[in-house]
Short mmCIF file of N, CA, C and O in Angstrom, two decimals:
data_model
loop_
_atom_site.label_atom_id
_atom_site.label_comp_id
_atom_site.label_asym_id
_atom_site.label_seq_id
_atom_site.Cartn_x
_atom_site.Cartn_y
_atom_site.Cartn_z
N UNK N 1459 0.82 -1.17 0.00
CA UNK N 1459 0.00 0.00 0.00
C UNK N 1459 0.87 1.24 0.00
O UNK N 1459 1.81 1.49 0.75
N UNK N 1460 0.35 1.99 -1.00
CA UNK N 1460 1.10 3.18 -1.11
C UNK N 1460 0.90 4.42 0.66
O UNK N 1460 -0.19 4.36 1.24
N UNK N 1461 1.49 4.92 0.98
CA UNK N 1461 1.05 5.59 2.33
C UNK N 1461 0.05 6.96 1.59
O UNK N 1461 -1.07 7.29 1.99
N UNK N 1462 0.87 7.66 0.33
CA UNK N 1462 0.15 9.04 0.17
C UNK N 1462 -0.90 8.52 -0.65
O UNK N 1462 -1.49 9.36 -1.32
N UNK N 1463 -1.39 6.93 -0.79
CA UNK N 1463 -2.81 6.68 -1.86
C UNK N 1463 -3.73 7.26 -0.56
O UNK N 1463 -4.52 8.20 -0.68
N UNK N 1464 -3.41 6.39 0.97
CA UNK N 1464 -4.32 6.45 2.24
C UNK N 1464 -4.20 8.49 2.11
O UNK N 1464 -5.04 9.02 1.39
N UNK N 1465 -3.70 8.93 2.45
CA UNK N 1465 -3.52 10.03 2.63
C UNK N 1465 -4.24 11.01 1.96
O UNK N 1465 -4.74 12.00 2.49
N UNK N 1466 -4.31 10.64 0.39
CA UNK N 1466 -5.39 11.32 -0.73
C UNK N 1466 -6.79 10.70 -0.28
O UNK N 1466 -7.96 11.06 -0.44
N UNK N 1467 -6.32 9.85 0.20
CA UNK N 1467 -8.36 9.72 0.31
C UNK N 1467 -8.61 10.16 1.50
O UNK N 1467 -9.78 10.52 1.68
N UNK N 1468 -7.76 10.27 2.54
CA UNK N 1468 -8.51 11.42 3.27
C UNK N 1468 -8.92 12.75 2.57
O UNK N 1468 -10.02 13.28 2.43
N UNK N 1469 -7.26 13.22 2.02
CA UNK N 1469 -8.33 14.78 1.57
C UNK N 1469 -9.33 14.55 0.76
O UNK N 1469 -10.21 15.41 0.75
N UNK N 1470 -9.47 13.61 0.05
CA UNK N 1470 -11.01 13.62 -0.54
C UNK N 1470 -11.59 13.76 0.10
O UNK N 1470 -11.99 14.89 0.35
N UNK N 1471 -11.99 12.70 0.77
CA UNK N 1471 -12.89 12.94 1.87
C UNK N 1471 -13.32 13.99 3.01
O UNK N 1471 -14.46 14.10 3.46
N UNK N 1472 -12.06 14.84 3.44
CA UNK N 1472 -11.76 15.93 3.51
C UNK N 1472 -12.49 16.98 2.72
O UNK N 1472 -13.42 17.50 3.34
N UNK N 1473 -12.31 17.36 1.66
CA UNK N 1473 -12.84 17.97 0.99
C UNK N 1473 -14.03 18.06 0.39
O UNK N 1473 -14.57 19.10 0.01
N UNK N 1474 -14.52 16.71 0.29
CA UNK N 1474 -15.98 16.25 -0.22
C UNK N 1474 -16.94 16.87 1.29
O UNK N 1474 -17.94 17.58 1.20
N UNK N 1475 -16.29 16.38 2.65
CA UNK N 1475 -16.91 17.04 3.48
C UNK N 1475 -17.55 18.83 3.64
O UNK N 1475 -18.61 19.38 3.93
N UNK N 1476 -16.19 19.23 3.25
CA UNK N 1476 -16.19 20.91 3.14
C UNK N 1476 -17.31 21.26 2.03
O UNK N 1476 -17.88 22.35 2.04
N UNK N 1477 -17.59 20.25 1.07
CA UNK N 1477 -18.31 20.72 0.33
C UNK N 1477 -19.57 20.66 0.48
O UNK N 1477 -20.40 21.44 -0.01
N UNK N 1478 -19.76 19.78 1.14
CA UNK N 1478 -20.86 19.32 1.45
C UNK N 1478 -21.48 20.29 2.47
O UNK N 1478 -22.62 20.71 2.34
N UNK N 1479 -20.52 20.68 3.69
CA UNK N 1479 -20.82 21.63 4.43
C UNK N 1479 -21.57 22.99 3.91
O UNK N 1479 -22.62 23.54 4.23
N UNK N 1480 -20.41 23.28 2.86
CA UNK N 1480 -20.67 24.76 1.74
C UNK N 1480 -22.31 24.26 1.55
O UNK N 1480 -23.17 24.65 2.34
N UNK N 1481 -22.66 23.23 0.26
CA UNK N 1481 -23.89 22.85 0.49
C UNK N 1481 -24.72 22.82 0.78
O UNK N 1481 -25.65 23.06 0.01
N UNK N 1482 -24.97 22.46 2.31
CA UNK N 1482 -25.72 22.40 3.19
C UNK N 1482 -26.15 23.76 3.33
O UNK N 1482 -27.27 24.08 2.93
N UNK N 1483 -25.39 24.55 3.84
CA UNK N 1483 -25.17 26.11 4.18
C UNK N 1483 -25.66 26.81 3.04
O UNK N 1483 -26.55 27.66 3.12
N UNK N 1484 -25.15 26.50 2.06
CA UNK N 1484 -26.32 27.45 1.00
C UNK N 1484 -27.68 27.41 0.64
O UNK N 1484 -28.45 28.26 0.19
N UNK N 1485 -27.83 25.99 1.02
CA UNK N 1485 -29.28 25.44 1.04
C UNK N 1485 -30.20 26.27 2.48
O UNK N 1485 -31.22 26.96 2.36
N UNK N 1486 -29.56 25.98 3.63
CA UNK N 1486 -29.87 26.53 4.59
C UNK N 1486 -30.48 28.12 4.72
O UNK N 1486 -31.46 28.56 5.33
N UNK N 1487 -29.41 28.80 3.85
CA UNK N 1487 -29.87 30.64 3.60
C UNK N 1487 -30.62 30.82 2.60
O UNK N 1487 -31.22 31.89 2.52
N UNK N 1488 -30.83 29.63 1.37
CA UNK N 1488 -31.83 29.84 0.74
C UNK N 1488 -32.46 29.80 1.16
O UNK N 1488 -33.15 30.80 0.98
N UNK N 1489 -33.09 28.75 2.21
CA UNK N 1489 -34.81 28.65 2.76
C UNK N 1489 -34.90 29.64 3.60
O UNK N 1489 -35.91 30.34 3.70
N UNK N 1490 -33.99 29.76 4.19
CA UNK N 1490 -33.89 31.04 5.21
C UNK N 1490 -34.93 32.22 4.62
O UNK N 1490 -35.91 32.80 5.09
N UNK N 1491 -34.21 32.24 3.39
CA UNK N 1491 -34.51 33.87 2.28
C UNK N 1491 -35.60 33.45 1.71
O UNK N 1491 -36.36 34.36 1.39
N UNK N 1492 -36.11 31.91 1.36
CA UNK N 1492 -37.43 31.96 1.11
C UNK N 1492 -38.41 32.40 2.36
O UNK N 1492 -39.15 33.38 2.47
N UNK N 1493 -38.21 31.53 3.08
CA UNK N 1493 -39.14 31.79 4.40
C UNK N 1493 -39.26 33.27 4.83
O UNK N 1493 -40.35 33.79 5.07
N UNK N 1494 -38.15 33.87 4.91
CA UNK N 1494 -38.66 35.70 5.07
C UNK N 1494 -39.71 36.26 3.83
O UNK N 1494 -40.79 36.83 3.97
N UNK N 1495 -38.79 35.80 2.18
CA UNK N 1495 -39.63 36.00 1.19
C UNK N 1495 -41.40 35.74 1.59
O UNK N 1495 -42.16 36.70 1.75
N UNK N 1496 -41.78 34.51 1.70
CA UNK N 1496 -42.88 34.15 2.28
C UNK N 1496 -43.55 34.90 2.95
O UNK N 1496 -44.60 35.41 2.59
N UNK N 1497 -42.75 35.10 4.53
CA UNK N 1497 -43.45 35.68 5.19
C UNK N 1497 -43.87 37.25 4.89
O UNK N 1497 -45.04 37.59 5.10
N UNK N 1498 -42.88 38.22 4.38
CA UNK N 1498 -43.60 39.14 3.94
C UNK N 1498 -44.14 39.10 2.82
O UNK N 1498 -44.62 40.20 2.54
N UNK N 1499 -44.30 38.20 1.92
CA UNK N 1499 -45.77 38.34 0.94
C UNK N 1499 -47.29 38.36 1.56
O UNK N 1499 -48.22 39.10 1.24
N UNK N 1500 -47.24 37.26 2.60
CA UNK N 1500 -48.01 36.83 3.45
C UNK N 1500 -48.55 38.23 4.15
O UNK N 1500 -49.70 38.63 3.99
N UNK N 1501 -47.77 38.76 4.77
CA UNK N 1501 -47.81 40.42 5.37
C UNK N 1501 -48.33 41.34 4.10
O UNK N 1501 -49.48 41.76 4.01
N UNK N 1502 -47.60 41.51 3.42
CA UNK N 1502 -48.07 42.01 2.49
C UNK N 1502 -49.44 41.64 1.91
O UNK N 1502 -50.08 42.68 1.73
N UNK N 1503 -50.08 40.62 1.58
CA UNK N 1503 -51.17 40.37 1.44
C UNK N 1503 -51.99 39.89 2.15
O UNK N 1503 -52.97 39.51 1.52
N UNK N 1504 -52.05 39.64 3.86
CA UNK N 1504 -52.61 40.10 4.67
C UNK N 1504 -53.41 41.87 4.95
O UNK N 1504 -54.52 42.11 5.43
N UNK N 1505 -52.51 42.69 4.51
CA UNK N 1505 -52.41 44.20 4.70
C UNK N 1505 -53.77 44.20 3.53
O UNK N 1505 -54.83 44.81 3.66
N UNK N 1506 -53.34 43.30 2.33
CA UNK N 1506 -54.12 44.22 1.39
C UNK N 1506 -55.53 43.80 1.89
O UNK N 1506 -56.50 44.55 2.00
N UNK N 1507 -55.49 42.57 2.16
CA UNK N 1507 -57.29 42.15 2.36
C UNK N 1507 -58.04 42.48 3.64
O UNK N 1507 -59.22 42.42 3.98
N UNK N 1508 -56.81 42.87 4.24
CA UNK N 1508 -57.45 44.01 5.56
C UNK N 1508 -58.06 45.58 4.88
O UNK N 1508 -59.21 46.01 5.00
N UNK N 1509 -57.05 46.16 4.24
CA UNK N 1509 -57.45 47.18 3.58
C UNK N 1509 -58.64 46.99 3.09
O UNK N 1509 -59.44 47.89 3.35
N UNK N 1510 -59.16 45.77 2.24
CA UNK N 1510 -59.96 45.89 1.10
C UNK N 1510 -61.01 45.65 1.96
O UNK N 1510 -62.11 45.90 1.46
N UNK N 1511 -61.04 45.14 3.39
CA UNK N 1511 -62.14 44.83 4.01
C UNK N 1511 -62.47 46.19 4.82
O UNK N 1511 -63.62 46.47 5.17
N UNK N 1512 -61.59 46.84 5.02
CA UNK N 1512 -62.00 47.84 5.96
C UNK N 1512 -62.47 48.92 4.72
O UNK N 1512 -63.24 49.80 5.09
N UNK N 1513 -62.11 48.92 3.45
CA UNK N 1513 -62.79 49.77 2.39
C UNK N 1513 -64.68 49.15 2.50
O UNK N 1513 -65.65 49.88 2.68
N UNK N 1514 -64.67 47.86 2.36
CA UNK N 1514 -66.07 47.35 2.13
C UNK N 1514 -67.10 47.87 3.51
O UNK N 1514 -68.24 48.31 3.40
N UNK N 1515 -66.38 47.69 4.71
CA UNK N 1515 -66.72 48.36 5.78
C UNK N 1515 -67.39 49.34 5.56
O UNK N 1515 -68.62 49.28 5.45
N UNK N 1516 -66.58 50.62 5.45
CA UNK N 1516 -66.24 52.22 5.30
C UNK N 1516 -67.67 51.90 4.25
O UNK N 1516 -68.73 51.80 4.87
N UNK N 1517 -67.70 51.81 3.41
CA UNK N 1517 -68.65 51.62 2.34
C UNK N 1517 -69.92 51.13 2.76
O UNK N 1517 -70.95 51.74 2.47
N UNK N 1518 -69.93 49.79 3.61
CA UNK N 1518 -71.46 49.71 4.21
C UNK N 1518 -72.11 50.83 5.46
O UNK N 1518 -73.31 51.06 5.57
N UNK N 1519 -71.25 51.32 6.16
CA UNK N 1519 -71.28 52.64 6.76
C UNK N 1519 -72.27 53.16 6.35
O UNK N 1519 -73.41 53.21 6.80
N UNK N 1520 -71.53 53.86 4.84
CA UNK N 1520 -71.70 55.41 4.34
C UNK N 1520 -73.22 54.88 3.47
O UNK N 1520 -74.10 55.65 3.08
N UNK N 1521 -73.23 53.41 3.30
CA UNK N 1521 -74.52 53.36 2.81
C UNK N 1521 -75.20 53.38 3.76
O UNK N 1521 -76.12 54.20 3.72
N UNK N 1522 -75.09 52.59 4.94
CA UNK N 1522 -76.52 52.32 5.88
C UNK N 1522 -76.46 53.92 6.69
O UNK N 1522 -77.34 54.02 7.54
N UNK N 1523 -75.68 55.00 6.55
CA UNK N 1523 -75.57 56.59 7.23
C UNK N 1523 -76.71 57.28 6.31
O UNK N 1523 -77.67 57.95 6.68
N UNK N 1524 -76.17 56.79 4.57
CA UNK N 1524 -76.71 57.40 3.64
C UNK N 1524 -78.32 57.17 3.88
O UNK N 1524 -79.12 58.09 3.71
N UNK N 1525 -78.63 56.16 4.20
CA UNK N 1525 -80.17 55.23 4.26
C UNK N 1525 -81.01 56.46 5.56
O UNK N 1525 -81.91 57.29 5.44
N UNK N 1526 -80.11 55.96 6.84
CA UNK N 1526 -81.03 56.87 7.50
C UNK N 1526 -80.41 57.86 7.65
O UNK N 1526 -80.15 57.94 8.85
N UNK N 1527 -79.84 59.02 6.89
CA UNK N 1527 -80.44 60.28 6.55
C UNK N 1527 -81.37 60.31 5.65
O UNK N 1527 -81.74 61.45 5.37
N UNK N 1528 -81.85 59.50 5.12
CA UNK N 1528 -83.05 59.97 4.29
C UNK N 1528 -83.90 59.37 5.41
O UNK N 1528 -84.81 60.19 5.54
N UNK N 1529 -84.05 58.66 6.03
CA UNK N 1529 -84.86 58.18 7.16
C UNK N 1529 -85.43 59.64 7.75
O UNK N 1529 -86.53 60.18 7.74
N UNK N 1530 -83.97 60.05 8.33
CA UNK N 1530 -84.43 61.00 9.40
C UNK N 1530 -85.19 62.28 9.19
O UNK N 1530 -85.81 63.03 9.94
N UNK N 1531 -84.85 62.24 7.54
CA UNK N 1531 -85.75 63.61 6.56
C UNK N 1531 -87.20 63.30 6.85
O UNK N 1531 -88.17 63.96 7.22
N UNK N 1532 -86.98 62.09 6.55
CA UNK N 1532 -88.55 61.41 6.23
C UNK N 1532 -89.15 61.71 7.64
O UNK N 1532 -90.21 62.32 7.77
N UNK N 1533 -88.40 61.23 8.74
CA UNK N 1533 -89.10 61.57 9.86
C UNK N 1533 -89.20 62.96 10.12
O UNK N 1533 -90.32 63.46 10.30
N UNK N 1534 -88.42 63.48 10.16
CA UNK N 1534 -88.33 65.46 10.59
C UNK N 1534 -89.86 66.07 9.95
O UNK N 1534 -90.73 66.68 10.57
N UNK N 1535 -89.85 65.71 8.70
CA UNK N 1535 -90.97 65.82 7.82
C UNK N 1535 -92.10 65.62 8.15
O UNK N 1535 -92.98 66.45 7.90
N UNK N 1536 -92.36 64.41 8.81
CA UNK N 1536 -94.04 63.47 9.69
C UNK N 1536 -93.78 64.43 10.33
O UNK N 1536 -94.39 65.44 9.97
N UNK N 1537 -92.82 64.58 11.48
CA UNK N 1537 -93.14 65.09 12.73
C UNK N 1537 -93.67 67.10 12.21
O UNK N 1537 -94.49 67.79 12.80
N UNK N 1538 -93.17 67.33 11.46
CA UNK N 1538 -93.28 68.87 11.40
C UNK N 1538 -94.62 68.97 11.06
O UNK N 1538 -95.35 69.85 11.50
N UNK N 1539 -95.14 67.60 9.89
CA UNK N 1539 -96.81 67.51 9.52
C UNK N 1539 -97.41 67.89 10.97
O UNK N 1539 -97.60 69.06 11.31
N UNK N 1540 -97.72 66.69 11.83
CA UNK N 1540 -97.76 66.61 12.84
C UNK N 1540 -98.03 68.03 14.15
O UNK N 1540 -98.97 68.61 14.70
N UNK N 1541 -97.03 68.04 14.14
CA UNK N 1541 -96.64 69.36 14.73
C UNK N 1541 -97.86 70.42 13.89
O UNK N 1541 -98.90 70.46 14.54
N UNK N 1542 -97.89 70.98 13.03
CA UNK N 1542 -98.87 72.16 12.43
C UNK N 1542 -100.40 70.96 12.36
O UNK N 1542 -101.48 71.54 12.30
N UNK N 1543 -100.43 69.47 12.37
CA UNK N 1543 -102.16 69.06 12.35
C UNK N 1543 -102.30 69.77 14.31
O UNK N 1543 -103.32 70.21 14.83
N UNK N 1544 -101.52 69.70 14.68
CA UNK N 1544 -101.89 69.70 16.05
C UNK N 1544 -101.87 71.41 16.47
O UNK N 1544 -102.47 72.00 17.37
N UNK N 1545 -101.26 71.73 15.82
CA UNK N 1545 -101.49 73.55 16.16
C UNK N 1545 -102.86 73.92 15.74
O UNK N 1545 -103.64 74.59 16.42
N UNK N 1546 -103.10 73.36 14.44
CA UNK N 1546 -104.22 73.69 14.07
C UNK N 1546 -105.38 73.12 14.74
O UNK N 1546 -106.43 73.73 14.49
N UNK N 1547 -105.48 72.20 15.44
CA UNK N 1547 -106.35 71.64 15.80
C UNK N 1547 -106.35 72.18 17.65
O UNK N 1547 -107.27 71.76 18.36
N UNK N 1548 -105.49 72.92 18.13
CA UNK N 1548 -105.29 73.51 19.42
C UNK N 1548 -106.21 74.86 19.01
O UNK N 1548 -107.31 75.08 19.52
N UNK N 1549 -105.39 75.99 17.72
CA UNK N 1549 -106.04 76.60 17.63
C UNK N 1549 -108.18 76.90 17.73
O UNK N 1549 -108.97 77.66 18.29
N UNK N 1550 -108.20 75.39 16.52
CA UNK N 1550 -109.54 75.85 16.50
C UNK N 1550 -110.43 75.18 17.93
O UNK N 1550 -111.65 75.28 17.86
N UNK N 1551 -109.86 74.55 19.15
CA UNK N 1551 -110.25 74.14 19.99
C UNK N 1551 -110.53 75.40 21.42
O UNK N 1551 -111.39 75.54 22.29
N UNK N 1552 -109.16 76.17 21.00
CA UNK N 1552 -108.39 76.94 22.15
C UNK N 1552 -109.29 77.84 22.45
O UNK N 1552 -109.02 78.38 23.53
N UNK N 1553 -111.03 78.54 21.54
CA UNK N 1553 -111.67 79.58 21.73
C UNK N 1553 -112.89 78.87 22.62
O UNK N 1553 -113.28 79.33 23.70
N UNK N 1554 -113.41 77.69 22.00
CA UNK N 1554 -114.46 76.51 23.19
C UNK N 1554 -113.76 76.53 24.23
O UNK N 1554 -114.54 76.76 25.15
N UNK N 1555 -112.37 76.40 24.77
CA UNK N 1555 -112.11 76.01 26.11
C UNK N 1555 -112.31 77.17 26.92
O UNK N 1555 -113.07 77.20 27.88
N UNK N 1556 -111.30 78.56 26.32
CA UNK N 1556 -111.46 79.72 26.88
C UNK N 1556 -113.01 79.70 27.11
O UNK N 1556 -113.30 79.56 28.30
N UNK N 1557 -114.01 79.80 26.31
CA UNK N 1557 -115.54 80.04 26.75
C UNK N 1557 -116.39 79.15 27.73
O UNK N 1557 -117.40 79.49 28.34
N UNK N 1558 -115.76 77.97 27.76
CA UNK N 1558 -116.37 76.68 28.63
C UNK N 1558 -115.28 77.35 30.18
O UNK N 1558 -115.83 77.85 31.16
N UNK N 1559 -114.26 77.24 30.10
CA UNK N 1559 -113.93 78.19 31.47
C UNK N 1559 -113.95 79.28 32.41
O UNK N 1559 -113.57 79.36 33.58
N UNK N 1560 -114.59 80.29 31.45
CA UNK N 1560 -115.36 81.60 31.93
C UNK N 1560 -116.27 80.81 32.28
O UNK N 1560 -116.36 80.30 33.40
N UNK N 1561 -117.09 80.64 31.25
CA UNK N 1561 -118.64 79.81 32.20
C UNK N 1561 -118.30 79.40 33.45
O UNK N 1561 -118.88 80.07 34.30
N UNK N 1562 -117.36 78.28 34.03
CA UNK N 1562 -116.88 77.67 35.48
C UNK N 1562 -116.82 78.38 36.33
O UNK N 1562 -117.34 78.43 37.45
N UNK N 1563 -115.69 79.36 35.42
CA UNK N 1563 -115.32 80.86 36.63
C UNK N 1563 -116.56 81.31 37.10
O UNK N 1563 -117.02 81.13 38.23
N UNK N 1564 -117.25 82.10 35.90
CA UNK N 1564 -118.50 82.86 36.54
C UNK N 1564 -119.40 82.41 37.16
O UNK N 1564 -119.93 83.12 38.01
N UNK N 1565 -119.96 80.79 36.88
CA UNK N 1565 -120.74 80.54 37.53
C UNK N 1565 -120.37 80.01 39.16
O UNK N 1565 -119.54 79.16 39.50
N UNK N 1566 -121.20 80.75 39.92
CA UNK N 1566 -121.19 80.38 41.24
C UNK N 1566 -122.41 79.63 41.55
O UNK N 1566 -123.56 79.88 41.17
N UNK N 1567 -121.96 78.55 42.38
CA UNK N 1567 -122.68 78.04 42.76
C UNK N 1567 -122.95 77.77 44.55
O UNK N 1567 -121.99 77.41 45.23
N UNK N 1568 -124.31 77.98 45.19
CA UNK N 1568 -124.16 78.35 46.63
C UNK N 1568 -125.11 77.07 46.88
O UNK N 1568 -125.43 76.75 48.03
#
């Protein structure tokens, strides 16, 4: 047996190791760099479908705000009807009461 045949196949082996190491290690920071890659896409498109939900939000808001303000027209409106059937109807009442209460006043009774 040659001594430097034993000797070369260590550094092969030697070296096949180192490479393997290198290897490993590049493999390692790739996934590394995928997995960050990942995770901020993930972030990133988390963000957007938050956005797009809090737009749809904002939007059912301004419709169901939009809805009853016309509600509240609609009501302001009854009530103001309302309001003048009942003035008018105080008014033409308000001259019978005044006269039915003099009568009370004046009349004495012993």
């Amino acid at each position: 047996m040659d001594p430097f045949k034993g000797q070369g196949g260590i550094q092969m082996l030697l070296t096949a190791e180192q490479e393997a190491q290198h290897i490993i290690s590049n493999a390692r920071n790739l996934r590394t760099q995928r997995l960050k890659q990942a995770k901020e896409e993930a972030e990133k498109e988390a963000a957007q479908y938050r956005s797009h939900m809090e737009d749809e939000y904002q939007n059912s808001i301004s419709e169901t705000t939009g809805t009853s303000g016309s509600n509240v027209k609609r009501l302001e409106e009854e009530t103001e009807a309302k309001i003048k059937h009942l003035k008018k109807s105080t008014s033409d009442v308000s001259s019978k009461v005044v006269e039915m209460l003099l009568k009370c006043v004046t009349n004495i009774k012993i």
